[in-house]
């Protein structure tokens, strides 16, 4: 029978940090993404958590669906809401990328976006080109 326990290093990496400090760059990135949602969507998420890895910036945004979107969702029109969100997120690609590149001083290789209404979550994911600056 295979051992399904996590290696202690992996288990530790999956825990939230003991402090709520996010660092200056994480806070700047969170504020910038929320501001873009508010400015161009008309409403921002209720929370934003930013995760940084060497070549990855990921945002997990909660809430922020409009009353109209909620009404459509409750009427079983989730597909239309998802398609509208995808179209909006696609139209924001240049603004999102410019913001990430400006704050991280790195080039974005790829932007991926997803949303899930029943959990009221949006994910914005930016894959960065490898950092070539000497250590």
mmCIF file with all atom_site columns, C-alpha atoms in Angstrom:
data_model
loop_
_atom_site.group_PDB
_atom_site.id
_atom_site.type_symbol
_atom_site.label_atom_id
_atom_site.label_alt_id
_atom_site.label_comp_id
_atom_site.label_asym_id
_atom_site.label_entity_id
_atom_site.label_seq_id
_atom_site.pdbx_PDB_ins_code
_atom_site.Cartn_x
_atom_site.Cartn_y
_atom_site.Cartn_z
_atom_site.occupancy
_atom_site.B_iso_or_equiv
_atom_site.pdbx_formal_charge
_atom_site.auth_seq_id
_atom_site.auth_comp_id
_atom_site.auth_asym_id
_atom_site.auth_atom_id
_atom_site.pdbx_PDB_model_num
ATOM 1   C CA . UNK A 1 1   ? 0.000   0.000  0.000   1.00 0.00 ? 1   UNK A CA 1
ATOM 2   C CA . UNK A 1 2   ? 1.508   3.393  -0.974  1.00 0.00 ? 2   UNK A CA 1
ATOM 3   C CA . UNK A 1 3   ? 2.441   5.913  1.696   1.00 0.00 ? 3   UNK A CA 1
ATOM 4   C CA . UNK A 1 4   ? 0.239   9.017  1.157   1.00 0.00 ? 4   UNK A CA 1
ATOM 5   C CA . UNK A 1 5   ? 1.736   11.126 3.936   1.00 0.00 ? 5   UNK A CA 1
ATOM 6   C CA . UNK A 1 6   ? 3.353   14.390 3.013   1.00 0.00 ? 6   UNK A CA 1
ATOM 7   C CA . UNK A 1 7   ? 7.036   14.975 3.478   1.00 0.00 ? 7   UNK A CA 1
ATOM 8   C CA . UNK A 1 8   ? 7.476   17.353 6.461   1.00 0.00 ? 8   UNK A CA 1
ATOM 9   C CA . UNK A 1 9   ? 8.940   20.059 4.192   1.00 0.00 ? 9   UNK A CA 1
ATOM 10  C CA . UNK A 1 10  ? 5.909   19.848 1.907   1.00 0.00 ? 10  UNK A CA 1
ATOM 11  C CA . UNK A 1 11  ? 3.481   19.904 4.824   1.00 0.00 ? 11  UNK A CA 1
ATOM 12  C CA . UNK A 1 12  ? 5.229   22.986 6.249   1.00 0.00 ? 12  UNK A CA 1
ATOM 13  C CA . UNK A 1 13  ? 5.139   24.733 2.875   1.00 0.00 ? 13  UNK A CA 1
ATOM 14  C CA . UNK A 1 14  ? 1.364   24.239 2.665   1.00 0.00 ? 14  UNK A CA 1
ATOM 15  C CA . UNK A 1 15  ? 0.666   25.908 6.024   1.00 0.00 ? 15  UNK A CA 1
ATOM 16  C CA . UNK A 1 16  ? -0.139  29.592 6.253   1.00 0.00 ? 16  UNK A CA 1
ATOM 17  C CA . UNK A 1 17  ? 2.697   31.656 7.686   1.00 0.00 ? 17  UNK A CA 1
ATOM 18  C CA . UNK A 1 18  ? 2.574   32.252 11.423  1.00 0.00 ? 18  UNK A CA 1
ATOM 19  C CA . UNK A 1 19  ? 2.425   35.996 10.886  1.00 0.00 ? 19  UNK A CA 1
ATOM 20  C CA . UNK A 1 20  ? 0.091   37.915 8.640   1.00 0.00 ? 20  UNK A CA 1
ATOM 21  C CA . UNK A 1 21  ? 2.947   39.970 7.229   1.00 0.00 ? 21  UNK A CA 1
ATOM 22  C CA . UNK A 1 22  ? 2.904   39.787 3.463   1.00 0.00 ? 22  UNK A CA 1
ATOM 23  C CA . UNK A 1 23  ? 5.873   41.951 2.615   1.00 0.00 ? 23  UNK A CA 1
ATOM 24  C CA . UNK A 1 24  ? 5.854   45.250 0.797   1.00 0.00 ? 24  UNK A CA 1
ATOM 25  C CA . UNK A 1 25  ? 5.778   43.820 -2.739  1.00 0.00 ? 25  UNK A CA 1
ATOM 26  C CA . UNK A 1 26  ? 2.888   41.474 -1.958  1.00 0.00 ? 26  UNK A CA 1
ATOM 27  C CA . UNK A 1 27  ? 0.895   44.342 -0.501  1.00 0.00 ? 27  UNK A CA 1
ATOM 28  C CA . UNK A 1 28  ? 1.641   46.579 -3.496  1.00 0.00 ? 28  UNK A CA 1
ATOM 29  C CA . UNK A 1 29  ? 0.599   43.805 -5.888  1.00 0.00 ? 29  UNK A CA 1
ATOM 30  C CA . UNK A 1 30  ? -2.622  43.104 -3.960  1.00 0.00 ? 30  UNK A CA 1
ATOM 31  C CA . UNK A 1 31  ? -3.535  46.797 -3.827  1.00 0.00 ? 31  UNK A CA 1
ATOM 32  C CA . UNK A 1 32  ? -2.847  47.236 -7.547  1.00 0.00 ? 32  UNK A CA 1
ATOM 33  C CA . UNK A 1 33  ? -4.955  44.256 -8.651  1.00 0.00 ? 33  UNK A CA 1
ATOM 34  C CA . UNK A 1 34  ? -7.864  45.235 -6.398  1.00 0.00 ? 34  UNK A CA 1
ATOM 35  C CA . UNK A 1 35  ? -7.656  48.810 -7.744  1.00 0.00 ? 35  UNK A CA 1
ATOM 36  C CA . UNK A 1 36  ? -7.811  47.523 -11.341 1.00 0.00 ? 36  UNK A CA 1
ATOM 37  C CA . UNK A 1 37  ? -10.928 45.503 -10.524 1.00 0.00 ? 37  UNK A CA 1
ATOM 38  C CA . UNK A 1 38  ? -12.564 48.514 -8.880  1.00 0.00 ? 38  UNK A CA 1
ATOM 39  C CA . UNK A 1 39  ? -11.663 50.885 -11.709 1.00 0.00 ? 39  UNK A CA 1
ATOM 40  C CA . UNK A 1 40  ? -12.490 48.691 -14.696 1.00 0.00 ? 40  UNK A CA 1
ATOM 41  C CA . UNK A 1 41  ? -15.083 46.255 -13.342 1.00 0.00 ? 41  UNK A CA 1
ATOM 42  C CA . UNK A 1 42  ? -16.856 48.709 -11.059 1.00 0.00 ? 42  UNK A CA 1
ATOM 43  C CA . UNK A 1 43  ? -16.449 46.534 -8.020  1.00 0.00 ? 43  UNK A CA 1
ATOM 44  C CA . UNK A 1 44  ? -13.490 44.943 -6.302  1.00 0.00 ? 44  UNK A CA 1
ATOM 45  C CA . UNK A 1 45  ? -13.056 41.671 -4.465  1.00 0.00 ? 45  UNK A CA 1
ATOM 46  C CA . UNK A 1 46  ? -13.721 41.536 -0.730  1.00 0.00 ? 46  UNK A CA 1
ATOM 47  C CA . UNK A 1 47  ? -10.339 39.935 -0.099  1.00 0.00 ? 47  UNK A CA 1
ATOM 48  C CA . UNK A 1 48  ? -7.114  39.388 -1.990  1.00 0.00 ? 48  UNK A CA 1
ATOM 49  C CA . UNK A 1 49  ? -4.265  37.065 -1.109  1.00 0.00 ? 49  UNK A CA 1
ATOM 50  C CA . UNK A 1 50  ? -1.050  37.284 -3.135  1.00 0.00 ? 50  UNK A CA 1
ATOM 51  C CA . UNK A 1 51  ? 1.391   34.397 -3.437  1.00 0.00 ? 51  UNK A CA 1
ATOM 52  C CA . UNK A 1 52  ? 4.913   34.857 -4.759  1.00 0.00 ? 52  UNK A CA 1
ATOM 53  C CA . UNK A 1 53  ? 7.255   32.196 -6.043  1.00 0.00 ? 53  UNK A CA 1
ATOM 54  C CA . UNK A 1 54  ? 10.489  32.741 -7.979  1.00 0.00 ? 54  UNK A CA 1
ATOM 55  C CA . UNK A 1 55  ? 8.733   32.724 -11.380 1.00 0.00 ? 55  UNK A CA 1
ATOM 56  C CA . UNK A 1 56  ? 5.108   32.985 -10.336 1.00 0.00 ? 56  UNK A CA 1
ATOM 57  C CA . UNK A 1 57  ? 2.687   35.596 -8.992  1.00 0.00 ? 57  UNK A CA 1
ATOM 58  C CA . UNK A 1 58  ? -0.760  34.328 -8.039  1.00 0.00 ? 58  UNK A CA 1
ATOM 59  C CA . UNK A 1 59  ? -3.767  36.183 -6.681  1.00 0.00 ? 59  UNK A CA 1
ATOM 60  C CA . UNK A 1 60  ? -6.686  34.485 -4.966  1.00 0.00 ? 60  UNK A CA 1
ATOM 61  C CA . UNK A 1 61  ? -9.539  36.988 -4.899  1.00 0.00 ? 61  UNK A CA 1
ATOM 62  C CA . UNK A 1 62  ? -12.760 36.354 -2.996  1.00 0.00 ? 62  UNK A CA 1
ATOM 63  C CA . UNK A 1 63  ? -16.139 37.995 -3.480  1.00 0.00 ? 63  UNK A CA 1
ATOM 64  C CA . UNK A 1 64  ? -16.797 40.895 -5.756  1.00 0.00 ? 64  UNK A CA 1
ATOM 65  C CA . UNK A 1 65  ? -19.595 39.445 -7.842  1.00 0.00 ? 65  UNK A CA 1
ATOM 66  C CA . UNK A 1 66  ? -22.212 42.043 -8.718  1.00 0.00 ? 66  UNK A CA 1
ATOM 67  C CA . UNK A 1 67  ? -25.886 41.773 -7.789  1.00 0.00 ? 67  UNK A CA 1
ATOM 68  C CA . UNK A 1 68  ? -26.644 41.233 -11.478 1.00 0.00 ? 68  UNK A CA 1
ATOM 69  C CA . UNK A 1 69  ? -24.163 38.366 -11.677 1.00 0.00 ? 69  UNK A CA 1
ATOM 70  C CA . UNK A 1 70  ? -25.611 36.806 -8.522  1.00 0.00 ? 70  UNK A CA 1
ATOM 71  C CA . UNK A 1 71  ? -29.127 37.083 -9.963  1.00 0.00 ? 71  UNK A CA 1
ATOM 72  C CA . UNK A 1 72  ? -28.056 35.338 -13.164 1.00 0.00 ? 72  UNK A CA 1
ATOM 73  C CA . UNK A 1 73  ? -26.206 32.675 -11.196 1.00 0.00 ? 73  UNK A CA 1
ATOM 74  C CA . UNK A 1 74  ? -29.252 31.966 -9.019  1.00 0.00 ? 74  UNK A CA 1
ATOM 75  C CA . UNK A 1 75  ? -31.368 31.663 -12.191 1.00 0.00 ? 75  UNK A CA 1
ATOM 76  C CA . UNK A 1 76  ? -29.070 28.935 -13.472 1.00 0.00 ? 76  UNK A CA 1
ATOM 77  C CA . UNK A 1 77  ? -27.269 31.240 -15.924 1.00 0.00 ? 77  UNK A CA 1
ATOM 78  C CA . UNK A 1 78  ? -23.819 30.519 -14.481 1.00 0.00 ? 78  UNK A CA 1
ATOM 79  C CA . UNK A 1 79  ? -22.362 29.868 -17.931 1.00 0.00 ? 79  UNK A CA 1
ATOM 80  C CA . UNK A 1 80  ? -23.202 33.369 -19.169 1.00 0.00 ? 80  UNK A CA 1
ATOM 81  C CA . UNK A 1 81  ? -21.700 34.948 -16.061 1.00 0.00 ? 81  UNK A CA 1
ATOM 82  C CA . UNK A 1 82  ? -18.539 32.847 -16.418 1.00 0.00 ? 82  UNK A CA 1
ATOM 83  C CA . UNK A 1 83  ? -18.232 33.761 -20.112 1.00 0.00 ? 83  UNK A CA 1
ATOM 84  C CA . UNK A 1 84  ? -18.687 37.465 -19.337 1.00 0.00 ? 84  UNK A CA 1
ATOM 85  C CA . UNK A 1 85  ? -16.050 37.274 -16.604 1.00 0.00 ? 85  UNK A CA 1
ATOM 86  C CA . UNK A 1 86  ? -13.634 35.479 -18.936 1.00 0.00 ? 86  UNK A CA 1
ATOM 87  C CA . UNK A 1 87  ? -14.190 38.107 -21.627 1.00 0.00 ? 87  UNK A CA 1
ATOM 88  C CA . UNK A 1 88  ? -13.560 40.884 -19.114 1.00 0.00 ? 88  UNK A CA 1
ATOM 89  C CA . UNK A 1 89  ? -10.435 39.208 -17.738 1.00 0.00 ? 89  UNK A CA 1
ATOM 90  C CA . UNK A 1 90  ? -9.127  38.700 -21.294 1.00 0.00 ? 90  UNK A CA 1
ATOM 91  C CA . UNK A 1 91  ? -9.733  42.376 -22.060 1.00 0.00 ? 91  UNK A CA 1
ATOM 92  C CA . UNK A 1 92  ? -7.736  43.309 -18.945 1.00 0.00 ? 92  UNK A CA 1
ATOM 93  C CA . UNK A 1 93  ? -4.688  41.226 -19.885 1.00 0.00 ? 93  UNK A CA 1
ATOM 94  C CA . UNK A 1 94  ? -2.494  44.152 -21.021 1.00 0.00 ? 94  UNK A CA 1
ATOM 95  C CA . UNK A 1 95  ? -3.393  46.246 -17.947 1.00 0.00 ? 95  UNK A CA 1
ATOM 96  C CA . UNK A 1 96  ? -2.780  43.318 -15.601 1.00 0.00 ? 96  UNK A CA 1
ATOM 97  C CA . UNK A 1 97  ? 0.555   42.425 -17.227 1.00 0.00 ? 97  UNK A CA 1
ATOM 98  C CA . UNK A 1 98  ? 1.765   46.039 -17.291 1.00 0.00 ? 98  UNK A CA 1
ATOM 99  C CA . UNK A 1 99  ? 0.976   46.311 -13.575 1.00 0.00 ? 99  UNK A CA 1
ATOM 100 C CA . UNK A 1 100 ? 2.762   43.075 -12.638 1.00 0.00 ? 100 UNK A CA 1
ATOM 101 C CA . UNK A 1 101 ? 5.811   43.892 -14.759 1.00 0.00 ? 101 UNK A CA 1
ATOM 102 C CA . UNK A 1 102 ? 5.990   47.424 -13.368 1.00 0.00 ? 102 UNK A CA 1
ATOM 103 C CA . UNK A 1 103 ? 5.954   46.269 -9.749  1.00 0.00 ? 103 UNK A CA 1
ATOM 104 C CA . UNK A 1 104 ? 8.103   43.131 -10.054 1.00 0.00 ? 104 UNK A CA 1
ATOM 105 C CA . UNK A 1 105 ? 10.542  44.472 -12.676 1.00 0.00 ? 105 UNK A CA 1
ATOM 106 C CA . UNK A 1 106 ? 10.156  41.102 -14.402 1.00 0.00 ? 106 UNK A CA 1
ATOM 107 C CA . UNK A 1 107 ? 8.679   40.071 -17.737 1.00 0.00 ? 107 UNK A CA 1
ATOM 108 C CA . UNK A 1 108 ? 5.395   38.161 -17.703 1.00 0.00 ? 108 UNK A CA 1
ATOM 109 C CA . UNK A 1 109 ? 5.644   35.032 -19.846 1.00 0.00 ? 109 UNK A CA 1
ATOM 110 C CA . UNK A 1 110 ? 1.984   34.019 -19.496 1.00 0.00 ? 110 UNK A CA 1
ATOM 111 C CA . UNK A 1 111 ? -1.227  35.232 -17.868 1.00 0.00 ? 111 UNK A CA 1
ATOM 112 C CA . UNK A 1 112 ? -3.954  32.787 -16.873 1.00 0.00 ? 112 UNK A CA 1
ATOM 113 C CA . UNK A 1 113 ? -7.262  33.598 -15.257 1.00 0.00 ? 113 UNK A CA 1
ATOM 114 C CA . UNK A 1 114 ? -10.141 31.585 -13.824 1.00 0.00 ? 114 UNK A CA 1
ATOM 115 C CA . UNK A 1 115 ? -13.252 32.170 -11.759 1.00 0.00 ? 115 UNK A CA 1
ATOM 116 C CA . UNK A 1 116 ? -15.689 30.039 -9.830  1.00 0.00 ? 116 UNK A CA 1
ATOM 117 C CA . UNK A 1 117 ? -19.007 31.531 -8.790  1.00 0.00 ? 117 UNK A CA 1
ATOM 118 C CA . UNK A 1 118 ? -20.252 28.994 -6.270  1.00 0.00 ? 118 UNK A CA 1
ATOM 119 C CA . UNK A 1 119 ? -17.098 29.564 -4.228  1.00 0.00 ? 119 UNK A CA 1
ATOM 120 C CA . UNK A 1 120 ? -16.958 33.276 -5.200  1.00 0.00 ? 120 UNK A CA 1
ATOM 121 C CA . UNK A 1 121 ? -13.295 32.955 -6.161  1.00 0.00 ? 121 UNK A CA 1
ATOM 122 C CA . UNK A 1 122 ? -11.177 34.431 -8.915  1.00 0.00 ? 122 UNK A CA 1
ATOM 123 C CA . UNK A 1 123 ? -7.616  33.383 -9.656  1.00 0.00 ? 123 UNK A CA 1
ATOM 124 C CA . UNK A 1 124 ? -5.176  35.579 -11.559 1.00 0.00 ? 124 UNK A CA 1
ATOM 125 C CA . UNK A 1 125 ? -1.905  33.805 -12.334 1.00 0.00 ? 125 UNK A CA 1
ATOM 126 C CA . UNK A 1 126 ? 1.218   35.304 -13.866 1.00 0.00 ? 126 UNK A CA 1
ATOM 127 C CA . UNK A 1 127 ? 4.135   33.142 -14.962 1.00 0.00 ? 127 UNK A CA 1
ATOM 128 C CA . UNK A 1 128 ? 7.328   35.204 -15.084 1.00 0.00 ? 128 UNK A CA 1
ATOM 129 C CA . UNK A 1 129 ? 10.336  34.768 -17.305 1.00 0.00 ? 129 UNK A CA 1
ATOM 130 C CA . UNK A 1 130 ? 13.290  33.437 -15.306 1.00 0.00 ? 130 UNK A CA 1
ATOM 131 C CA . UNK A 1 131 ? 15.250  36.070 -13.406 1.00 0.00 ? 131 UNK A CA 1
ATOM 132 C CA . UNK A 1 132 ? 18.600  36.479 -15.145 1.00 0.00 ? 132 UNK A CA 1
ATOM 133 C CA . UNK A 1 133 ? 20.108  39.029 -12.764 1.00 0.00 ? 133 UNK A CA 1
ATOM 134 C CA . UNK A 1 134 ? 23.247  37.777 -11.006 1.00 0.00 ? 134 UNK A CA 1
ATOM 135 C CA . UNK A 1 135 ? 22.746  36.749 -7.372  1.00 0.00 ? 135 UNK A CA 1
#
